[in-house]
Coordinates of C-alpha atoms and ligand atoms in Angstrom, one line a residue:
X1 CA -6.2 -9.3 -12.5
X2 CA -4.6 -7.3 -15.1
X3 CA -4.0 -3.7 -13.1
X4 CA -2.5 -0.4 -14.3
X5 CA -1.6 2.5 -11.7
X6 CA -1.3 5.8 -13.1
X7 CA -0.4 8.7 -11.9
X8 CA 2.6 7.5 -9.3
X9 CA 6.0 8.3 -8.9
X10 CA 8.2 5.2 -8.7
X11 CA 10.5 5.2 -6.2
X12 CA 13.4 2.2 -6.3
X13 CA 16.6 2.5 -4.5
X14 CA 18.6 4.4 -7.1
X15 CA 16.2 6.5 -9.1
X16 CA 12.5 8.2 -8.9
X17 CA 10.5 8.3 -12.1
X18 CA 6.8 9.8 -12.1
X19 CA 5.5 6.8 -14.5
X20 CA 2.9 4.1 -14.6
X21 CA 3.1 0.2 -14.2
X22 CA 1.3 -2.4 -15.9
X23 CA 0.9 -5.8 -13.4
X24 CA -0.9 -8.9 -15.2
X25 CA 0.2 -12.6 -14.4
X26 CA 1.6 -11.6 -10.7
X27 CA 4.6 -9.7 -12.4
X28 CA 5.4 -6.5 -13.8
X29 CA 5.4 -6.2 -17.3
X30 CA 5.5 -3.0 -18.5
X31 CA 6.7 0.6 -17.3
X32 CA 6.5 3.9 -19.2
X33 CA 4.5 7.3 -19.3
X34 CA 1.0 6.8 -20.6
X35 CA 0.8 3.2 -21.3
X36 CA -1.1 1.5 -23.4
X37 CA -3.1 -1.1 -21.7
X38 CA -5.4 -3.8 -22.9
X39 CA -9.3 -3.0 -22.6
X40 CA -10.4 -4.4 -18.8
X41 CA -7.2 -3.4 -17.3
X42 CA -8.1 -1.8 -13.7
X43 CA -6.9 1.4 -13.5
X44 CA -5.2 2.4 -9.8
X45 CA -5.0 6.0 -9.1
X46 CA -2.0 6.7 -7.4
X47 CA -1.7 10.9 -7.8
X48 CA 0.7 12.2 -4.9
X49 CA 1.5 8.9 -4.2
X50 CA 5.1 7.3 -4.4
X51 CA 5.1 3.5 -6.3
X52 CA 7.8 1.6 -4.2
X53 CA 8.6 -2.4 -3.9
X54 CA 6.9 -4.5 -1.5
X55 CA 8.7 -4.3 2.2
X56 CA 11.4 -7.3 2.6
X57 CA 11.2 -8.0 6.6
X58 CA 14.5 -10.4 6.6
X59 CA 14.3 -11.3 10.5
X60 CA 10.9 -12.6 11.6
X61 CA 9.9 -15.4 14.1
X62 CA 6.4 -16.9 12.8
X63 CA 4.8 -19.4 15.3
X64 CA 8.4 -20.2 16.6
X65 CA 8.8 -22.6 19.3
X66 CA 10.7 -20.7 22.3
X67 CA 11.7 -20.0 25.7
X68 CA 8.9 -23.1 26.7
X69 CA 6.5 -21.6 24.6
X70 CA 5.6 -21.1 21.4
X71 CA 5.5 -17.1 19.2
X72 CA 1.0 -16.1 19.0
X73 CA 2.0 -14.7 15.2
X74 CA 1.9 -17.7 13.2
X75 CA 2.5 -17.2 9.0
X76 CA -0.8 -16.4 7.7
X77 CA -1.2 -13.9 10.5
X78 CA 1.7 -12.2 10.7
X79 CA 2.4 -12.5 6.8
X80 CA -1.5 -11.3 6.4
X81 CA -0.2 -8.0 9.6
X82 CA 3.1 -7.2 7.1
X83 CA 0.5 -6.9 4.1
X84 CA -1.4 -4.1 5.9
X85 CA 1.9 -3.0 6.5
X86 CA 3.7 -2.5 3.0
X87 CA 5.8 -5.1 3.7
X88 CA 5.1 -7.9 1.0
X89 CA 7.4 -10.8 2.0
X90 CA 9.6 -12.8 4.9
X91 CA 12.8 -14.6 5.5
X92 CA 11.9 -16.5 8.8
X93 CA 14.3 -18.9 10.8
X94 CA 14.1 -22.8 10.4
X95 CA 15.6 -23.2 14.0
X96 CA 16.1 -26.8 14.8
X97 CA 16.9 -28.1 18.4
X98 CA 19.7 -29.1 19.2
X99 CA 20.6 -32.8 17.6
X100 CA 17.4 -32.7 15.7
X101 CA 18.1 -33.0 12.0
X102 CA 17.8 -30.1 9.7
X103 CA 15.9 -31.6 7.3
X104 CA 13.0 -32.5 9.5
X105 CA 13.1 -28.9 11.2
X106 CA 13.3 -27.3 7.5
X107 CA 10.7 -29.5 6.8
X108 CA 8.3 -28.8 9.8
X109 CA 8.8 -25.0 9.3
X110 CA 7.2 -25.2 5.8
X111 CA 4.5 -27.1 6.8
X112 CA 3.4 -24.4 9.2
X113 CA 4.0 -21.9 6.2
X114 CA 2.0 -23.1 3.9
X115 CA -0.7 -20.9 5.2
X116 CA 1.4 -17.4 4.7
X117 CA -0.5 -14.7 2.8
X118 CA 2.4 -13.4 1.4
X119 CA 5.9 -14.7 -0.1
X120 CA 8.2 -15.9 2.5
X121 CA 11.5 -17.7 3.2
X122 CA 14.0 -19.1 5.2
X123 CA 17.5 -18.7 6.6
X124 CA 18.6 -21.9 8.6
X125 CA 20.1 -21.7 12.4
X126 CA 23.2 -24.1 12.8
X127 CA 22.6 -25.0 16.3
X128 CA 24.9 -28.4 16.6
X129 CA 27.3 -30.1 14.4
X130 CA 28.3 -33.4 13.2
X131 CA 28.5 -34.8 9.0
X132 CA 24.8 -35.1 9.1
X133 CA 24.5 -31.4 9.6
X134 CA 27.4 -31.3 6.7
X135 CA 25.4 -32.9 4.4
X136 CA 21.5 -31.4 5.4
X137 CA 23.4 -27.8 4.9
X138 CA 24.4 -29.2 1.1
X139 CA 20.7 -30.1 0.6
X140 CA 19.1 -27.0 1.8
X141 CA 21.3 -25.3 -0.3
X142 CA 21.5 -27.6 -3.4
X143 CA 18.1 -28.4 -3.4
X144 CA 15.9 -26.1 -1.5
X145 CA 17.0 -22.4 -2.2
X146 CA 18.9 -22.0 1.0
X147 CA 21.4 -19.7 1.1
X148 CA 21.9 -18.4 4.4
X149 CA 22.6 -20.2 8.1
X150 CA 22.0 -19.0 10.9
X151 CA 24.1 -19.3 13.9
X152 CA 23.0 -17.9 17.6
X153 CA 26.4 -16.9 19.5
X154 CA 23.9 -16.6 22.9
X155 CA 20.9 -19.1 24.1
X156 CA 23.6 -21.1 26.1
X157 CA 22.2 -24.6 26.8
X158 CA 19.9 -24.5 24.5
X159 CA 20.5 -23.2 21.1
X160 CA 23.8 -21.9 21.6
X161 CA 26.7 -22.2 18.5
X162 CA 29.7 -22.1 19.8
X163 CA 33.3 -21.0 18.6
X164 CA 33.6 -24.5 16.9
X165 CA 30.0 -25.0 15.4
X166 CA 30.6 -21.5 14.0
X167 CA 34.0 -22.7 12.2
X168 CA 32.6 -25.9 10.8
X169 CA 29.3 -24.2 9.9
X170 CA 31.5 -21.5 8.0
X171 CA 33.9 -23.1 6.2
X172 CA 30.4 -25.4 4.7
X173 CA 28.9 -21.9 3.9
X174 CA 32.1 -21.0 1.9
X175 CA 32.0 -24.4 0.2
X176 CA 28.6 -24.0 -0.9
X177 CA 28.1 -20.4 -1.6
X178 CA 26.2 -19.7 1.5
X179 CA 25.6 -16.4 3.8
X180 CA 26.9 -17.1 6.9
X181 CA 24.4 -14.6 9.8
X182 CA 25.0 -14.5 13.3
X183 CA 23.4 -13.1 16.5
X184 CA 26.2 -11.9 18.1
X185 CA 26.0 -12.2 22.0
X186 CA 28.4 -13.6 24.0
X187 CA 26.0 -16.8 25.7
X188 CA 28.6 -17.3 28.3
X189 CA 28.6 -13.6 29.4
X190 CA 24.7 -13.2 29.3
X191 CA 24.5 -16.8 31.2
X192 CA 26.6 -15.6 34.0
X193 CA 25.3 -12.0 34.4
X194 CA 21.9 -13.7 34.3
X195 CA 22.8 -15.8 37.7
X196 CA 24.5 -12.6 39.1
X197 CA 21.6 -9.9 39.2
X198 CA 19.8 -12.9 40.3
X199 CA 21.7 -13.4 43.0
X200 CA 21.7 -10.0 43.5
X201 CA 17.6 -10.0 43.8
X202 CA 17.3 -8.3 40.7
X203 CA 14.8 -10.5 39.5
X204 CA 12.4 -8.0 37.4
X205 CA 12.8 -6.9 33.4
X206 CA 15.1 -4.3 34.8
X207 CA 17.7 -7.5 35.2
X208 CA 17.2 -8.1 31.5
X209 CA 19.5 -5.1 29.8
X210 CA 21.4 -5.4 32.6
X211 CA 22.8 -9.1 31.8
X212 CA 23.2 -7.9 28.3
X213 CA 25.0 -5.0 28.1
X214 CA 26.3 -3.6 25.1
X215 CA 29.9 -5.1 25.4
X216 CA 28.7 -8.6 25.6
X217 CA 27.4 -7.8 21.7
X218 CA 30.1 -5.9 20.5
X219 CA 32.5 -9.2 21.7
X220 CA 30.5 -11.4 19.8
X221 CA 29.4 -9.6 16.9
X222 CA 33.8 -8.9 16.8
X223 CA 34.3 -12.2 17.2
X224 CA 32.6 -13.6 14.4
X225 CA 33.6 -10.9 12.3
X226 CA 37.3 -12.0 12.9
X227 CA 36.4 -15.6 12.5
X228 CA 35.0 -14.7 9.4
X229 CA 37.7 -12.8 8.1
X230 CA 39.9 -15.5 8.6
X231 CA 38.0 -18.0 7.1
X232 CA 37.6 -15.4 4.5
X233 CA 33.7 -15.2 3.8
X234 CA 31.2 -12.5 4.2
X235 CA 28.9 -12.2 7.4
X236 CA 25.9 -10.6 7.6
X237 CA 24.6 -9.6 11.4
X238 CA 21.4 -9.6 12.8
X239 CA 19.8 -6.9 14.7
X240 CA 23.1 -5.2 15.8
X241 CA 21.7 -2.7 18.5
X242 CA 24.7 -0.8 20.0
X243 CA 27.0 1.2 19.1
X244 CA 29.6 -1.4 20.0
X245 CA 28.8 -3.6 17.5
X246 CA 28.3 -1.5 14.7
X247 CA 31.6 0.1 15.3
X248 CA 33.3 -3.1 14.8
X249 CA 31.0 -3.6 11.3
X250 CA 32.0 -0.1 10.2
X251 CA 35.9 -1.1 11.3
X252 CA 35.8 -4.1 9.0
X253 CA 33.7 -2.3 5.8
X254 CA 36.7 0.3 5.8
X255 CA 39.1 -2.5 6.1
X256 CA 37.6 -4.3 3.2
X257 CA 35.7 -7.2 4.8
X258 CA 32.3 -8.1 3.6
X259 CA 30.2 -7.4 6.4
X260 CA 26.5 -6.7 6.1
X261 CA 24.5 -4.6 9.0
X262 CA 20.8 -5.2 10.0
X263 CA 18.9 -3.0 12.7
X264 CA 15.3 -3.4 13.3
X265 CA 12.7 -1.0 13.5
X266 CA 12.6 -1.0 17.9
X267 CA 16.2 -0.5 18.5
X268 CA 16.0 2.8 16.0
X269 CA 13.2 4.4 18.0
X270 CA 13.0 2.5 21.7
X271 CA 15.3 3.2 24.6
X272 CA 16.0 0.7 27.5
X273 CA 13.9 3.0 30.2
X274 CA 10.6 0.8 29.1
X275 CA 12.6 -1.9 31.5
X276 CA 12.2 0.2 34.8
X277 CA 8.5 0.7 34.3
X278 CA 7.1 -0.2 37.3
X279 CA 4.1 -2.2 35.7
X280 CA 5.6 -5.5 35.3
X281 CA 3.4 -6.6 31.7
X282 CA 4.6 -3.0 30.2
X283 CA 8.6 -3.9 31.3
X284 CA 8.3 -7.5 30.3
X285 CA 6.9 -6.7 26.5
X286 CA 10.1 -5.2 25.7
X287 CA 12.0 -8.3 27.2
X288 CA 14.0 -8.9 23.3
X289 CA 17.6 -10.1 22.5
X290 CA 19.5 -7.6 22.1
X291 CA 17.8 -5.5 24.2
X292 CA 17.0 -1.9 23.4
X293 CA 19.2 0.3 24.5
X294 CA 20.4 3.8 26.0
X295 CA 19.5 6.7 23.8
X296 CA 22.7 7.4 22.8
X297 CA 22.7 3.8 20.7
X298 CA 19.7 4.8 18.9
X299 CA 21.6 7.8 17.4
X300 CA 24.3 5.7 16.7
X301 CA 22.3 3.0 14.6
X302 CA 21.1 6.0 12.4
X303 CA 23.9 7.2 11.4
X304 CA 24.7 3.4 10.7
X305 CA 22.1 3.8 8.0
X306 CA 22.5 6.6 6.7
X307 CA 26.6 6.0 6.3
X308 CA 25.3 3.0 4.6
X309 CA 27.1 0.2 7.3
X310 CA 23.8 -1.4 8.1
X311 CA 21.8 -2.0 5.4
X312 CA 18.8 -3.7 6.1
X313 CA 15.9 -3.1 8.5
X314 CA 14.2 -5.4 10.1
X315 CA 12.1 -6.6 13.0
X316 CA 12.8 -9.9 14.6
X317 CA 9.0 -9.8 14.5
X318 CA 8.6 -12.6 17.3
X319 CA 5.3 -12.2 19.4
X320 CA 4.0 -13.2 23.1
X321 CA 1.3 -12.3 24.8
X322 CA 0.9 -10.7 28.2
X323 CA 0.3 -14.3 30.2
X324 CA 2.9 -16.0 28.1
X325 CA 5.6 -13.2 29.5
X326 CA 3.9 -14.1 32.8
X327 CA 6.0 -17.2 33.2
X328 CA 8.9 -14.7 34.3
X329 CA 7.3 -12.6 36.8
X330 CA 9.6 -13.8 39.3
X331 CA 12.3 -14.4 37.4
X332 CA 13.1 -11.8 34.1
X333 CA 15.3 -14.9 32.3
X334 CA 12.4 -16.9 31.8
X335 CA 10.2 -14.2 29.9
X336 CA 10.4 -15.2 26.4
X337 CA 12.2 -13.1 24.1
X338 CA 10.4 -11.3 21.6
X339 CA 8.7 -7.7 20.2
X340 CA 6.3 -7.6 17.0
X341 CA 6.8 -5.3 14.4
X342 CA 6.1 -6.5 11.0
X343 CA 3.4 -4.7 10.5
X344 CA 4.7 -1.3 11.4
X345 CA 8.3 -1.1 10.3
X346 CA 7.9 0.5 7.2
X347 CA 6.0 2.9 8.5
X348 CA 7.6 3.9 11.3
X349 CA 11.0 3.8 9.4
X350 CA 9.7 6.4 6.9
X351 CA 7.9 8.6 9.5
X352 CA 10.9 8.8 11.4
X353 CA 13.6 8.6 8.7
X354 CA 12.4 10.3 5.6
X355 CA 10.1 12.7 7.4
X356 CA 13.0 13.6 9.5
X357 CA 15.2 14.4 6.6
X358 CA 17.6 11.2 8.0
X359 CA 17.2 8.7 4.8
X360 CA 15.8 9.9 1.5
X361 CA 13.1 8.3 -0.3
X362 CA 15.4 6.0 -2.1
X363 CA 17.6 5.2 0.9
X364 CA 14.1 4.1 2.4
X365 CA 13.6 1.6 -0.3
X366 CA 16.9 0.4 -0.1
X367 CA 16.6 0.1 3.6
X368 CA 13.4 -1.9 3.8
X369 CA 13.6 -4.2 0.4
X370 CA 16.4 -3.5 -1.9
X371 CA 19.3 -4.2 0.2
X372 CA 17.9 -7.1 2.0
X373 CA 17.3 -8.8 -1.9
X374 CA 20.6 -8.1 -2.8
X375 CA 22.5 -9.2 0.2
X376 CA 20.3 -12.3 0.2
X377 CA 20.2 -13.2 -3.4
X378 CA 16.5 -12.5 -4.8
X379 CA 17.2 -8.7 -6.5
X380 CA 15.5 -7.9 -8.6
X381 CA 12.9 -10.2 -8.3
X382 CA 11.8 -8.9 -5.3
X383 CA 13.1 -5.1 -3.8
X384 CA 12.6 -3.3 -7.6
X385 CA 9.9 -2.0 -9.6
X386 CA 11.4 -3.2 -12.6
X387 CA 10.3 -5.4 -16.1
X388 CA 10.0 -8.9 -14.8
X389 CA 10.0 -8.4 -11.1
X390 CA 7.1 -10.1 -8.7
X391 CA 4.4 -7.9 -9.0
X392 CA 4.9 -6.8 -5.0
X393 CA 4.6 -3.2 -4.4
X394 CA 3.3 -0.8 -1.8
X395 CA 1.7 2.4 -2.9
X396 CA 2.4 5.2 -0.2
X397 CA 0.8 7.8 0.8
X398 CA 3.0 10.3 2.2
X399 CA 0.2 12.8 3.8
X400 CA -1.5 9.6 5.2
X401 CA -1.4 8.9 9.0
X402 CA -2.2 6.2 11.6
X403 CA -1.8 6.2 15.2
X404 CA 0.0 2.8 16.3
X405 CA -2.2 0.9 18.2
X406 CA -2.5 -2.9 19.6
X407 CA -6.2 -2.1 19.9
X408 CA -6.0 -1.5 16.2
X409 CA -3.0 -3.5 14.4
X410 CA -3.5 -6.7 12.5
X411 CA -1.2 -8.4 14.7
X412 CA -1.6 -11.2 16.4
X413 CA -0.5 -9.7 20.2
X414 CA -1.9 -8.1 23.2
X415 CA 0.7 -5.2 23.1
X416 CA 1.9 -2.7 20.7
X417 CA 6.1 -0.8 21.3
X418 CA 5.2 1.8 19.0
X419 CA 1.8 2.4 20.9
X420 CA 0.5 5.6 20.4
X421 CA 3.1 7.0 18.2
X422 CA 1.6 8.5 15.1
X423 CA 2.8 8.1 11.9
X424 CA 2.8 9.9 8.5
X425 CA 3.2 8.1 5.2
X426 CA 1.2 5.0 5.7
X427 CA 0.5 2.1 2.5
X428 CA -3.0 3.2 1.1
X429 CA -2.5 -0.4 -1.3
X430 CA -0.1 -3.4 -1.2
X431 CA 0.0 -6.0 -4.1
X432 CA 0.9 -9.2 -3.3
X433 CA 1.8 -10.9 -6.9
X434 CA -0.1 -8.7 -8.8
X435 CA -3.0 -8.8 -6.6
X436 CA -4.4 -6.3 -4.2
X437 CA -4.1 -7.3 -0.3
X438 CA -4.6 -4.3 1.4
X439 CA -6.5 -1.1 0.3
X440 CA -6.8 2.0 2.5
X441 CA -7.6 0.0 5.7
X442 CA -9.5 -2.8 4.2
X443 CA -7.0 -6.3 4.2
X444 CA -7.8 -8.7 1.6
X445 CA -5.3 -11.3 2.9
X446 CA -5.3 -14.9 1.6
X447 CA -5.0 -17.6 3.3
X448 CA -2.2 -19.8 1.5
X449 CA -1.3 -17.2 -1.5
X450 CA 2.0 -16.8 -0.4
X451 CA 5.0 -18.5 -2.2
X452 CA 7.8 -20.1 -0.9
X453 CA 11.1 -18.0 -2.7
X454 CA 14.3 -20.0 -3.3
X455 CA 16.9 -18.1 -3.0
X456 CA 20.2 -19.1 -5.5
X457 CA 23.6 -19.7 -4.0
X458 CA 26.3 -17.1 -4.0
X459 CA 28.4 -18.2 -6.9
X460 CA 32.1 -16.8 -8.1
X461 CA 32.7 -13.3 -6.1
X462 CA 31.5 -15.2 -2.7
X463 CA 34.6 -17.2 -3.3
X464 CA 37.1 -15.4 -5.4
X465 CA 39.2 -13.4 -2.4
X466 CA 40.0 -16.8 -0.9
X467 CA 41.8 -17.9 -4.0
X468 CA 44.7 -14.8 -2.9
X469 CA 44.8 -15.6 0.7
X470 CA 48.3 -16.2 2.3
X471 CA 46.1 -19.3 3.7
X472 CA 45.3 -20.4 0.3
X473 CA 48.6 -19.9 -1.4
X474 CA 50.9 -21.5 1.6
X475 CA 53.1 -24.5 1.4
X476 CA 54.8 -26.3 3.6
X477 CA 58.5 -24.7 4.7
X478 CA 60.9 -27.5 2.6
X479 CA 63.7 -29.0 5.9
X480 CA 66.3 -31.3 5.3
Ligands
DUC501 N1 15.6 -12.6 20.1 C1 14.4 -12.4 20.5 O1 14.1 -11.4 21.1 N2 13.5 -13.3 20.1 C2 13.7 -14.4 19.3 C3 15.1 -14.8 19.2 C4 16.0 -13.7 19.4 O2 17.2 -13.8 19.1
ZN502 ZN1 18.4 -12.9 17.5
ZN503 ZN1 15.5 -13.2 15.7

């Protein structure tokens, strides 16, 4: 339905403008002061509100298979939880197993998202090699709007990259104009600090941070940054936690390298004391990889953002309940892996970040959609309030407040880590493609509305620093 909102500031990354916005056919098509509107256009009121894209969570795990189990979020709710949320669409992860063919896991993963409520899309984990993987990576990419693989440095035996999956996997992603991403943990470290605190009978969630300290990240996440400057590509890295690992992104930015920065909503405000709780459900519903983190990591990851070397927010939005986390009660390496957050990382981001005078209001945008639809392709149809764009946008109410609750969230888990934390500046609407989702509490989500966004390959620039490369330029030393 055609839909004007008067009244609003709009607030993109670069620039705040009080103006209105005309929506009609699930875009934007018109901006200005006091527009003229066609008779039957629904007038929004948005006075005192800020007009800002839909949310872009670039890290979720809908219904993902796991750990022996499989993720309680599947894509219409958790895409239906981000609605109420602000947040308006989702890359997820196509994560085969290990020899099965990308295709069929690509394949399988948008079958289960056919019911999303909201636009969504996928990266694609690399977790094996051989020519079959070659080729699948030129289809997804050619032919399906992938442009980003995944590749998990940890999961050893399971779904593990390793040094020579990476190289293979990279040198296709230059070929084809791909993102490489990477969640950098050394497997082999984890593995055997795993067996050790085992061994040592440290066999609750307290064992978990302990196998995965902050080293074992800032190795990997170094790692594949090197591998990646020698290969000469960009990198973008998921859900660096630690200081450790941003200060070998923030090393590579000032050296030149493309490297892209993601932190997700937890590891900015959760520290790793939730693992020593003595009640075992509480400890084990903050079992995620990385783990969160000593305080001192958290300040770290701000200033990350606001120095601009991570770029995106996300969540890693990845649910199990209290009897699936069960399965590890004797043993913390079998809990399954995983925190929610879709629904509440935009507004505990602001809360904490603009309220707190750490990101302004257009860092916030930037931080939540803009930068994610650059880095990954799909700016400024999605992350802008601009002529043309998808009509996804959250109106936010900046006095609003909501106390985080999993007695009260649209998620689909038994547990909450922001529980009890109240916010201010809360989404009072959120339009998916023009229409309204979510007003003021009451969620309007449908079933099957959301789109499946292809996402263009990375054309000259991706490419264009390999062309000066000593690599590239070599020949062969002439010897009689
Ligand atoms: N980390 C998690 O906590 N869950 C899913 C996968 C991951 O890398
Ligand atoms: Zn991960
Ligand atoms: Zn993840």
């Amino acid at each position: 339905m055609a839909t004007v909102i008067r009244g609003g500031t709009v607030v993109n990354a670069d620039v705040s403008v009080k103006t209105d916005v005309y929506l009609d056919g699930g875009k934007i098509q018109a901006i200005g002061v006091d527009l003229d509107v066609p008779a039957g256009t629904k007038v929004i009121d948005a006075g005192g509100q800020y007009i800002m894209p839909g949310g872009i969570d670039p890290h979720t795990h809908m219904q993902l298979p796991f750990m022996g189990t499989v993720a309680s979020e599947d894509f219409y709710t958790g895409t239906a939880a981000g609605l109420a949320g602000g947040t308006t669409s989702i890359i997820d992860f196509v994560i085969p197993s290990p020899q099965q063919p990308l295709m069929d896991a690509y394949n399988q993963w948008q079958e289960w998202a056919q019911k999303s409520a909201a636009d969504y899309s996928f990266h694609v984990a690399v977790t094996w090699w051989d020519d079959s993987v070659y080729k699948d990576m030129g289809e997804l990419v050619n032919q399906h709007g992938v442009n980003s693989f995944k590749h998990f440095m940890a999961y050893k035996n399971a779904i593990m990259a390793d040094d020579e999956i990476l190289v293979n996997s990279f040198r296709r992603c230059i070929e084809l104009g791909a993102m490489p991403t990477v969640h950098a943990e050394n497997g082999e470290l984890v593995f055997q600090l795993q067996k050790e605190m085992l061994a040592r009978g440290i066999t609750g969630p307290e064992g978990h941070p302990l196998s995965r300290p902050p080293a074992v990240e800032g190795e990997a996440t170094n790692r594949a940054i090197k591998i990646a400057e020698v290969m000469e590509l960009p990198l973008y890295v998921v859900h660096v936690s630690c200081k450790d690992s941003l200060d070998a992104i923030t090393k590579a930015r000032n050296e030149g390298q493309r490297v892209y920065g993601e932190c997700l909503a937890g590891h900015l405000l959760i520290d790793d004391s939730v693992y020593r709780n003595e009640n075992f459900e509480f400890a084990a519903a903050h079992v995620m990889s990385p783990p969160f983190r000593e305080k001192k990591h958290q300040a770290a990851l701000w200033q990350g953002l606001q120095s601009g070397n991570l770029q995106t927010t996300a969540t890693d939005h990845c649910c199990f309940c209290a009897d699936q986390k069960a399965v590890g009660k004797d043993d913390f390496s079998l809990i399954p892996n995983g925190t929610a957050g879709v629904e509440d990382r935009m507004a505990v981001l602001w809360d904490a970040g603009v309220n707190s005078g750490r990101l302004t209001m257009n860092e916030f945008v930037g931080a939540t959609s803009a930068n994610a639809a650059k880095i990954f392709n799909i700016y400024p149809r999605k992350g802008s309030i601009s002529v043309g764009a998808d009509a996804d946008i959250v109106i936010w109410d900046p006095e609003g407040t909501r106390t985080i609750s999993a007695k009260t969230h649209h998620q689909n888990i038994d547990f909450n880590i922001f529980e009890g934390r109240t916010v201010k500046g809360i989404p009072s609407h959120t339009f998916s493609n023009g229409n309204l989702v979510w007003l003021n509490g009451d969620l309007r989500a449908e079933r099957g509305a959301g789109n499946y966004i292809k996402r263009p390959a990375f054309t000259a620039g991706f490419k264009a620093s390999r062309l000066n490369s000593e690599q590239h330029k070599a020949t062969a030393v002439k010897r009689n």
